[in-house]
Amino acid sequence: MSELLISQNERVLTLTLNRPQARNALNNVLLEQIVQALEAAQQDETLGAVVITGNARFFAAGADLKEMASRDMPATLNDPRPQLWARIERFNKPLLAAVNGYALGAGCELAMLSDIVLAGDNARFGLPEITLGIMPGAGGTQRLIRSVGKSLAYKMILTGEAITAQQAQQAGLVADVHPCALTLEYAQNLAARIAQHAPLALQAAKIALRQAHELSLTQGLQQERQLFTLLAATEDRQEGINAFLEKRPAAFKGR
Amino acid sequence: MTFIVSDVQNGVMTLTLNRPERLNSFNDEMHRQLAQALTQAERDDTIRCLLITGAGRGFCAGQDLNDRNVDPSGEAPDLGASVENFYNPLVKRLAALPKPVIAAVNGVAAGAGATLALGCDIVIAARSVNFIMSFSKLGLVPDCGGTWYLPRLAGRARAMGLALMGDKLSAEQAQQWGMIWQVVDDEALSDTARQLANHFASQPTFGLGLVKKALLASETHTLEEQLDIERDYQRLAGRSEDYREGVSAFLAKRPAVFKGK
């Protein structure tokens, strides 16, 4: 049985982390498989959005500690993982995380790297690296503080203590909380709603949103306007506006 | 010592608080044993109802004060620690248990013993029983969920009166105020509670668990949020085996045989 299950329903691709014996720990092989699945999805015009999920008890409970323990300082310096994470981040279509159970360490970082997080009411988010004598190494210190603010980010990272789905929602880490048994289904429904929109508009909006964390407001507004202008050259923009005015569903073509 | 007697029969787990010479008051070991029994109740799907009662003439007299540092010259005890480590997890676990929890209050319920009972889903009390909110008389605050459950069960005015005065409340008064489900004659208590527990153990447990969860969630939700919960839980309930069985039994005019799933 593969450690990453891949299934497609219409325009939505679902990636299911499937290493239950290792609590879905994200080892290099699994991370590589995620990257490959996303890069294939990026080329596939029939796909509009991707949902990544785990099982009812674990989204992903961290990195693979045995793998990490075997890497000394020189090996860590040349670790392929940062490249893998960067390739996940370059995925240019909407990426949703449906998180049930524990999203810890690398699991939490993977959720935070996703564009939208939906959580089951049993979900827990945490960065317990500090308790192992290390620290988050794949965006944990950077993305957490940008979504939940200073005090909670410091508290979580310096204590290693996890927060509940409800706390995560209040803090802005999570968009919606659902009963655990419905999280994936609702994430897939949301992904399907997103995936029916014009692909280029989604791609442009995602670039603009990503840049909000990279640029000053003035630069961000300029970038936003350029992307907005770019879309003015697309057929789908015409179709979208026409369909609205003619009160009919739009038929987007991705150009 | 066995401070918690656990007995599982026909889908009912009966937990008897068992320190009768101390009116079943809690000490740390009794808390640990109760926590262990709850773990079994949580994991074992064949257990479809939990019944809690007391051995001897009391239900539970709350925290055993003999375990407390009352030496006026000594350091102040940290009562928050036992609330954090024992009472709070207990209240949360009983509330989260996706199956009905019955309290058969057989005798005096004082302090955390009273508030523990009030946190159960169905409370049946013997007619002679009193609930005693004794905390304030010692200078303490109702714990074991007391300050949350009391105003919700009795209304703020009665909750304030009960909690500030620390007097006893008769089972009959508690029932009249809508705080407990039923009062029965002392000698009928055990049979009534057992009968109800057996009934629950044959019912659609998955659905009952969702009913309980939805009602508890409503305490903090807006109408809109709660309507979403109803949609979600109904969606889940509609996918249960028991729902199909319930409908086909109804249409076939035969008694339903529920599996709890």
Coordinates of C-alpha atoms in Angstrom, one line a residue:
Chain A
M1 CA 0.0 0.0 0.0
S2 CA 1.4 3.4 -1.0
E3 CA 2.1 5.9 1.7
L4 CA 0.4 8.6 -0.3
L5 CA -3.1 7.8 -1.6
I6 CA -4.2 9.8 -4.6
S7 CA -7.7 10.1 -5.8
Q8 CA -9.5 12.5 -8.2
N9 CA -13.1 13.5 -8.2
E10 CA -14.0 15.9 -11.1
R11 CA -11.6 18.9 -10.7
V12 CA -10.5 18.1 -7.2
L13 CA -7.5 15.9 -6.4
T14 CA -7.2 14.4 -2.9
L15 CA -3.9 13.4 -1.4
T16 CA -4.2 11.2 1.7
L17 CA -1.1 10.8 4.0
N18 CA -1.1 7.1 4.7
R19 CA 1.6 6.0 7.1
P20 CA -0.7 5.1 10.1
Q21 CA 2.0 3.0 11.8
A22 CA 4.2 6.2 11.9
R23 CA 1.3 8.5 12.8
N24 CA 1.7 9.9 9.2
A25 CA 5.2 11.3 10.0
L26 CA 6.5 13.2 7.0
N27 CA 9.7 11.4 6.0
N28 CA 11.6 12.4 2.9
V29 CA 10.0 9.8 0.8
L30 CA 6.5 10.9 1.6
L31 CA 7.4 14.6 1.2
E32 CA 8.9 13.7 -2.2
Q33 CA 5.7 11.9 -3.2
I34 CA 3.6 14.9 -2.2
V35 CA 5.9 17.2 -4.3
Q36 CA 5.6 14.9 -7.3
A37 CA 1.8 14.6 -6.9
L38 CA 1.5 18.4 -6.7
E39 CA 3.8 19.0 -9.7
A40 CA 1.8 16.5 -11.8
A41 CA -1.4 18.2 -10.7
Q42 CA 0.0 21.6 -11.7
Q43 CA 0.4 20.3 -15.3
D44 CA -3.0 18.7 -15.3
E45 CA -5.6 21.0 -16.8
T46 CA -8.5 18.8 -15.5
L47 CA -7.5 19.7 -12.0
G48 CA -8.6 22.9 -10.3
A49 CA -7.7 22.4 -6.6
V50 CA -6.0 19.9 -4.3
V51 CA -7.0 18.7 -0.8
I52 CA -4.4 17.2 1.4
T53 CA -5.5 15.1 4.4
G54 CA -4.5 12.4 6.9
N55 CA -6.8 10.1 8.9
A56 CA -9.2 10.7 11.8
R57 CA -6.5 10.6 14.5
F58 CA -3.5 12.1 12.7
F59 CA -3.0 14.6 10.0
A60 CA 0.7 14.3 10.4
A61 CA 2.4 14.0 13.8
G62 CA 5.7 15.5 12.7
A63 CA 8.8 14.7 10.7
D64 CA 10.4 11.3 10.9
L65 CA 12.6 11.5 14.0
K66 CA 14.7 8.5 13.1
E67 CA 15.6 10.0 9.8
M68 CA 16.4 13.3 11.4
A69 CA 18.5 11.8 14.2
S70 CA 20.7 10.2 11.6
R71 CA 21.7 13.5 10.1
D72 CA 24.6 15.4 11.7
M73 CA 25.4 19.0 11.1
P74 CA 27.0 18.6 7.7
A75 CA 24.2 16.3 6.6
T76 CA 21.6 18.8 7.9
L77 CA 23.3 21.6 6.0
N78 CA 22.8 19.7 2.7
D79 CA 19.4 18.3 3.7
P80 CA 17.1 18.0 0.6
R81 CA 14.1 18.8 2.7
P82 CA 14.1 22.6 2.3
Q83 CA 14.0 22.1 -1.5
L84 CA 11.1 19.8 -1.2
W85 CA 9.2 22.3 1.0
A86 CA 10.0 25.1 -1.5
R87 CA 8.6 23.0 -4.3
I88 CA 5.4 22.4 -2.4
E89 CA 5.1 26.1 -1.9
R90 CA 5.5 26.7 -5.6
F91 CA 2.4 24.8 -6.3
N92 CA 0.3 27.3 -8.1
K93 CA -3.3 26.0 -7.7
P94 CA -5.4 26.2 -4.5
L95 CA -4.2 23.8 -1.9
L96 CA -6.5 22.9 1.0
A97 CA -5.6 21.0 4.2
A98 CA -8.3 18.9 5.8
V99 CA -6.9 18.4 9.3
N100 CA -8.3 15.8 11.7
G101 CA -6.4 14.8 14.9
Y102 CA -2.8 15.9 15.4
A103 CA -1.0 18.3 13.1
L104 CA 2.3 18.6 14.9
G105 CA 5.7 19.8 13.9
A106 CA 6.2 19.2 10.2
G107 CA 2.5 18.3 10.0
C108 CA 1.5 21.7 11.4
E109 CA 4.0 23.3 9.0
L110 CA 2.4 21.4 6.0
A111 CA -1.0 22.7 7.1
M112 CA 0.3 26.2 7.4
L113 CA 1.9 26.0 4.0
S114 CA -1.6 25.2 2.6
D115 CA -3.8 28.0 1.4
I116 CA -6.8 27.1 3.5
V117 CA -7.0 24.9 6.5
L118 CA -10.3 23.2 7.6
A119 CA -10.1 21.4 10.9
G120 CA -12.1 18.6 12.5
D121 CA -13.4 19.4 16.0
N122 CA -10.7 17.0 17.3
A123 CA -7.8 18.7 15.6
R124 CA -4.7 19.8 17.5
F125 CA -2.1 22.1 16.1
G126 CA 1.4 22.4 17.7
L127 CA 5.1 22.8 17.1
P128 CA 6.7 20.6 19.8
E129 CA 10.2 20.7 18.3
I130 CA 11.5 22.6 21.3
T131 CA 10.8 19.6 23.5
L132 CA 13.2 17.6 21.4
G133 CA 16.0 20.2 21.7
I134 CA 15.4 21.5 18.2
M135 CA 13.1 24.1 16.6
P136 CA 10.7 24.3 13.7
G137 CA 12.7 24.1 10.5
A138 CA 10.1 24.3 7.7
G139 CA 8.4 27.6 8.2
G140 CA 6.9 27.0 11.6
T141 CA 8.5 30.1 13.2
Q142 CA 7.6 32.3 10.2
R143 CA 4.2 31.2 9.1
L144 CA 2.7 30.7 12.6
I145 CA 3.5 34.2 13.8
R146 CA 2.0 35.7 10.6
S147 CA -1.3 34.0 11.1
V148 CA -1.8 33.9 14.8
G149 CA 0.1 36.9 16.0
K150 CA 3.1 37.3 18.4
S151 CA 2.0 36.1 21.8
L152 CA 0.4 32.9 20.8
A153 CA 3.1 32.1 18.3
Y154 CA 5.9 32.6 20.9
K155 CA 3.9 30.6 23.5
M156 CA 3.3 27.6 21.2
I157 CA 6.8 27.5 19.9
L158 CA 8.6 28.1 23.2
T159 CA 6.4 25.7 25.2
G160 CA 5.8 23.1 22.4
E161 CA 2.1 23.0 23.6
A162 CA -0.6 22.3 21.1
I163 CA -3.8 24.3 20.6
T164 CA -7.3 23.0 19.8
A165 CA -9.2 23.4 16.6
Q166 CA -11.4 26.1 18.2
Q167 CA -8.4 28.1 19.4
A168 CA -6.8 27.7 16.0
Q169 CA -9.9 29.1 14.4
Q170 CA -10.1 32.0 16.8
A171 CA -6.5 32.8 16.1
G172 CA -6.9 32.7 12.3
L173 CA -4.9 29.5 11.6
V174 CA -8.0 27.7 10.6
A175 CA -10.9 28.8 8.4
D176 CA -13.7 26.4 9.6
V177 CA -14.1 23.7 12.2
H178 CA -16.4 20.8 11.3
P179 CA -17.3 17.5 13.0
C180 CA -14.3 15.2 12.4
A181 CA -16.2 12.8 10.2
L182 CA -17.2 15.5 7.8
T183 CA -13.9 17.5 7.6
L184 CA -12.6 15.9 4.4
E185 CA -16.0 15.9 2.7
Y186 CA -16.5 19.6 3.4
A187 CA -13.0 20.4 2.3
Q188 CA -13.6 18.6 -0.9
N189 CA -16.8 20.5 -1.4
L190 CA -15.1 23.7 -0.8
A191 CA -12.3 22.7 -3.2
A192 CA -14.9 21.9 -5.8
R193 CA -16.5 25.3 -5.4
I194 CA -13.1 26.9 -5.8
A195 CA -12.1 24.7 -8.7
Q196 CA -15.0 25.8 -10.8
H197 CA -13.6 29.4 -11.0
A198 CA -11.3 30.6 -13.8
P199 CA -8.0 28.8 -13.4
L200 CA -5.9 31.9 -14.3
A201 CA -7.8 34.1 -11.9
L202 CA -7.2 31.5 -9.1
Q203 CA -3.5 31.4 -10.0
A204 CA -3.2 35.2 -10.1
A205 CA -5.2 35.6 -6.8
K206 CA -3.0 33.0 -5.1
I207 CA 0.2 34.8 -6.2
A208 CA -1.2 38.1 -4.9
L209 CA -2.1 36.6 -1.6
R210 CA 1.3 34.9 -1.2
Q211 CA 3.0 38.2 -1.8
A212 CA 1.2 39.8 1.0
H213 CA 3.8 38.3 3.3
E214 CA 6.7 39.2 1.1
L215 CA 6.2 42.8 0.1
S216 CA 5.3 46.1 1.6
L217 CA 1.7 47.2 1.2
T218 CA 2.6 49.7 -1.5
Q219 CA 4.5 47.1 -3.5
G220 CA 1.8 44.5 -2.8
L221 CA -0.9 46.8 -4.2
Q222 CA 1.2 47.4 -7.3
Q223 CA 1.7 43.7 -7.8
E224 CA -2.0 43.1 -7.2
R225 CA -2.8 45.7 -9.9
Q226 CA -0.5 44.2 -12.4
L227 CA -2.0 40.8 -11.8
F228 CA -5.4 42.3 -12.1
T229 CA -4.4 43.9 -15.4
L230 CA -3.0 40.6 -16.7
L231 CA -6.4 39.0 -16.2
A232 CA -8.0 41.7 -18.4
A233 CA -6.2 39.9 -21.3
T234 CA -7.9 36.6 -20.6
E235 CA -10.9 35.0 -22.4
D236 CA -12.1 33.7 -19.1
R237 CA -12.6 37.3 -17.8
Q238 CA -14.8 38.1 -20.7
E239 CA -16.7 34.9 -20.2
G240 CA -17.1 35.4 -16.4
I241 CA -18.5 38.9 -16.8
N242 CA -20.7 38.0 -19.7
A243 CA -22.1 35.0 -17.9
F244 CA -22.9 37.2 -14.9
L245 CA -24.7 39.8 -17.0
E246 CA -26.5 37.1 -18.9
K247 CA -27.4 35.3 -15.6
R248 CA -26.0 31.9 -16.8
P249 CA -23.2 29.8 -15.4
A250 CA -19.7 30.6 -16.8
A251 CA -17.8 28.1 -18.9
F252 CA -14.2 28.8 -18.2
K253 CA -11.4 27.5 -20.5
G254 CA -8.3 28.4 -18.6
R255 CA -7.1 31.1 -21.0
Chain B
M1 CA -8.1 -0.6 47.7
T2 CA -11.0 -0.7 45.2
F3 CA -12.5 2.8 45.5
I4 CA -14.3 2.4 42.2
V5 CA -16.3 -0.8 41.6
S6 CA -16.8 -1.4 37.9
D7 CA -19.3 -3.8 36.5
V8 CA -20.1 -4.2 32.9
Q9 CA -23.3 -6.1 31.9
N10 CA -25.4 -6.0 28.8
G11 CA -23.9 -2.9 27.5
V12 CA -24.2 -1.0 30.8
M13 CA -21.1 0.0 32.7
T14 CA -22.0 0.6 36.3
L15 CA -19.4 2.6 38.3
T16 CA -19.9 2.6 42.1
L17 CA -18.0 5.1 44.1
N18 CA -16.8 2.9 46.9
R19 CA -15.5 4.6 50.0
P20 CA -18.7 4.2 52.0
E21 CA -17.1 5.0 55.4
R22 CA -16.1 8.4 54.0
L23 CA -19.4 8.9 52.1
N24 CA -17.5 8.1 48.9
S25 CA -15.5 11.3 49.0
F26 CA -12.7 11.7 46.5
N27 CA -9.1 11.2 47.2
D28 CA -6.4 11.1 44.6
E29 CA -6.4 7.3 44.3
M30 CA -10.1 7.2 43.8
H31 CA -9.7 9.8 41.0
R32 CA -7.1 7.6 39.4
Q33 CA -9.3 4.6 39.5
L34 CA -12.3 6.5 38.1
A35 CA -10.1 7.9 35.3
Q36 CA -9.0 4.3 34.4
A37 CA -12.6 3.1 34.3
L38 CA -13.6 6.0 32.1
T39 CA -10.8 5.1 29.6
Q40 CA -12.5 1.7 29.3
A41 CA -15.9 3.3 28.8
E42 CA -14.4 5.5 26.1
R43 CA -12.7 2.7 24.2
D44 CA -15.2 -0.1 24.5
D45 CA -18.0 0.2 21.9
T46 CA -20.0 -2.5 23.5
I47 CA -20.5 -0.2 26.5
R48 CA -23.5 1.9 25.5
C49 CA -24.5 3.5 28.8
L50 CA -22.6 4.6 31.9
L51 CA -24.3 4.5 35.3
I52 CA -22.7 6.2 38.2
T53 CA -23.8 5.6 41.8
G54 CA -22.5 5.4 45.3
A55 CA -21.9 2.6 47.8
G56 CA -23.6 2.8 51.2
R57 CA -25.6 5.7 52.4
G58 CA -24.0 8.5 50.4
F59 CA -23.6 9.3 46.7
C60 CA -20.4 11.4 47.1
A61 CA -19.4 13.9 49.7
G62 CA -17.0 15.7 47.3
Q63 CA -13.3 16.1 48.1
D64 CA -12.1 14.2 51.2
L65 CA -11.0 17.1 53.4
N66 CA -8.8 14.7 55.4
D67 CA -6.5 14.8 52.4
R68 CA -6.2 18.5 52.6
N69 CA -3.7 20.6 54.5
V70 CA -5.7 22.4 57.1
D71 CA -2.8 23.2 59.4
P72 CA -3.3 27.0 59.9
S73 CA 0.4 27.5 60.3
G74 CA 1.4 25.5 57.3
E75 CA 1.6 26.6 53.7
A76 CA -1.6 27.1 51.8
P77 CA -2.6 24.1 49.8
D78 CA -2.9 24.3 46.0
L79 CA -6.5 23.3 45.5
G80 CA -6.2 24.4 41.8
A81 CA -3.9 21.4 41.2
S82 CA -6.5 18.8 42.1
V83 CA -9.1 20.7 40.1
E84 CA -6.8 20.8 37.1
N85 CA -5.5 17.3 37.4
F86 CA -8.6 15.4 38.5
Y87 CA -11.9 17.3 38.5
N88 CA -11.7 19.2 35.3
P89 CA -10.6 16.2 33.2
L90 CA -13.4 14.1 34.8
V91 CA -16.1 16.7 34.0
K92 CA -14.8 17.1 30.4
R93 CA -14.6 13.3 29.8
L94 CA -18.2 12.7 31.1
A95 CA -19.4 15.5 28.9
A96 CA -17.5 14.2 25.9
L97 CA -18.4 10.6 26.3
P98 CA -20.6 9.8 23.2
K99 CA -23.1 7.7 25.2
P100 CA -25.6 8.5 27.9
V101 CA -24.3 9.0 31.5
I102 CA -26.8 8.4 34.3
A103 CA -26.2 9.5 37.9
A104 CA -28.2 7.5 40.4
V105 CA -27.9 9.7 43.4
N106 CA -28.6 7.3 46.3
G107 CA -27.6 9.5 49.2
V108 CA -26.0 12.7 50.1
A109 CA -24.3 14.6 47.3
A110 CA -22.2 17.4 48.7
G111 CA -19.6 19.7 47.2
A112 CA -18.0 18.2 44.1
G113 CA -20.2 15.2 44.7
A114 CA -23.3 17.4 44.0
T115 CA -21.8 19.1 41.0
L116 CA -20.5 15.8 39.6
A117 CA -24.0 14.5 39.6
L118 CA -25.4 17.6 38.0
G119 CA -22.9 17.2 35.2
C120 CA -24.3 13.8 34.2
D121 CA -26.8 13.5 31.4
I122 CA -29.6 12.1 33.3
V123 CA -29.9 12.5 37.1
I124 CA -32.2 10.3 39.1
A125 CA -32.3 10.9 42.8
A126 CA -33.7 9.1 45.8
R127 CA -36.4 11.1 47.5
S128 CA -34.5 11.5 50.8
V129 CA -31.4 12.9 49.1
N130 CA -30.0 16.4 49.5
F131 CA -27.7 18.2 47.2
I132 CA -25.4 20.4 49.3
M133 CA -23.4 23.2 47.7
S134 CA -21.1 23.3 50.6
F135 CA -18.2 25.0 48.9
S136 CA -19.0 28.6 50.0
K137 CA -19.2 27.6 53.7
L138 CA -15.5 26.7 53.5
G139 CA -14.6 29.8 51.6
L140 CA -14.4 27.9 48.3
V141 CA -15.9 28.0 44.9
P142 CA -18.2 25.3 43.4
D143 CA -15.9 23.2 41.2
C144 CA -16.3 20.0 39.2
G145 CA -18.3 22.1 36.7
G146 CA -20.6 23.6 39.4
T147 CA -20.4 27.3 38.3
W148 CA -21.1 26.3 34.7
Y149 CA -23.9 23.8 35.3
L150 CA -25.7 25.5 38.2
P151 CA -26.8 28.7 36.3
R152 CA -27.7 26.6 33.2
L153 CA -29.8 24.2 35.2
A154 CA -31.3 26.4 37.8
G155 CA -31.1 29.9 36.3
R156 CA -28.9 32.6 37.7
A157 CA -31.0 33.7 40.7
R158 CA -31.2 30.2 42.1
A159 CA -27.6 29.4 41.2
M160 CA -26.5 32.4 43.1
G161 CA -28.7 31.5 46.1
L162 CA -27.5 28.0 46.1
A163 CA -23.8 28.7 45.6
L164 CA -23.6 31.7 47.9
M165 CA -25.5 30.3 50.8
G166 CA -24.2 26.8 50.5
D167 CA -27.4 25.3 51.9
K168 CA -28.9 22.0 51.0
L169 CA -31.3 21.5 48.2
S170 CA -33.8 18.6 48.5
A171 CA -34.1 16.2 45.5
E172 CA -37.7 17.2 45.2
Q173 CA -36.9 20.8 45.0
A174 CA -34.1 20.1 42.5
Q175 CA -36.6 18.3 40.3
Q176 CA -39.2 21.1 40.6
W177 CA -36.5 23.5 39.5
G178 CA -35.8 21.3 36.5
M179 CA -32.2 20.6 37.7
I180 CA -32.6 16.8 37.7
W181 CA -34.6 14.3 35.6
Q182 CA -36.4 12.3 38.2
V183 CA -37.0 11.7 41.9
V184 CA -38.1 8.2 43.0
D185 CA -38.7 6.6 46.4
D186 CA -35.4 5.5 48.0
E187 CA -36.1 1.8 47.6
A188 CA -37.0 2.2 43.9
L189 CA -33.9 4.1 42.9
S190 CA -31.6 1.3 42.0
D191 CA -34.2 -0.6 39.9
T192 CA -35.3 2.6 38.1
A193 CA -31.8 3.6 37.2
R194 CA -30.9 0.1 36.1
Q195 CA -34.0 -0.1 33.9
L196 CA -33.2 3.2 32.3
A197 CA -29.5 2.2 31.7
N198 CA -30.6 -1.1 30.1
H199 CA -33.0 0.8 27.9
F200 CA -30.2 3.2 26.7
A201 CA -27.9 0.2 26.1
S202 CA -30.4 -1.0 23.5
Q203 CA -30.8 2.3 21.8
P204 CA -29.1 4.0 18.7
T205 CA -26.0 5.0 20.7
F206 CA -24.3 6.8 17.8
G207 CA -27.4 9.1 17.4
L208 CA -27.7 9.6 21.2
G209 CA -24.1 10.6 21.3
L210 CA -24.7 13.2 18.7
V211 CA -27.8 14.5 20.5
K212 CA -25.8 14.9 23.7
K213 CA -22.9 16.6 21.8
A214 CA -25.3 19.0 20.1
L215 CA -27.1 19.9 23.3
L216 CA -23.9 20.6 25.1
A217 CA -22.6 22.6 22.1
S218 CA -25.7 24.8 22.2
E219 CA -24.7 26.2 25.6
T220 CA -22.0 28.4 23.9
H221 CA -23.4 28.7 20.3
T222 CA -25.5 31.2 18.5
L223 CA -28.6 30.0 16.8
E224 CA -26.8 30.1 13.4
E225 CA -23.9 28.1 14.7
Q226 CA -26.2 25.6 16.2
L227 CA -28.2 25.2 13.0
D228 CA -25.0 24.3 11.3
I229 CA -24.3 21.7 14.0
E230 CA -27.8 20.3 13.5
R231 CA -27.2 20.0 9.7
D232 CA -23.8 18.3 10.3
Y233 CA -25.0 15.9 12.9
Q234 CA -28.1 15.0 11.1
R235 CA -26.0 14.3 8.0
L236 CA -23.9 11.9 10.1
A237 CA -26.9 10.4 11.9
G238 CA -28.6 9.7 8.6
R239 CA -25.6 7.6 7.5
S240 CA -25.7 5.4 10.6
E241 CA -26.8 1.8 10.5
D242 CA -29.2 2.4 13.3
Y243 CA -31.1 5.0 11.3
R244 CA -31.7 2.6 8.5
E245 CA -32.7 -0.1 11.0
G246 CA -35.0 2.4 12.8
V247 CA -36.8 3.3 9.5
S248 CA -37.1 -0.2 8.2
A249 CA -38.4 -1.4 11.6
F250 CA -40.9 1.4 11.7
L251 CA -42.1 0.6 8.2
A252 CA -42.3 -3.1 8.9
K253 CA -44.0 -2.4 12.2
R254 CA -41.5 -4.4 14.2
P255 CA -39.3 -3.5 17.1
A256 CA -35.9 -2.0 15.9
V257 CA -32.7 -3.9 16.8
F258 CA -30.1 -1.1 17.2
K259 CA -26.4 -1.8 17.2
G260 CA -25.3 1.6 18.4
K261 CA -23.5 2.4 15.1

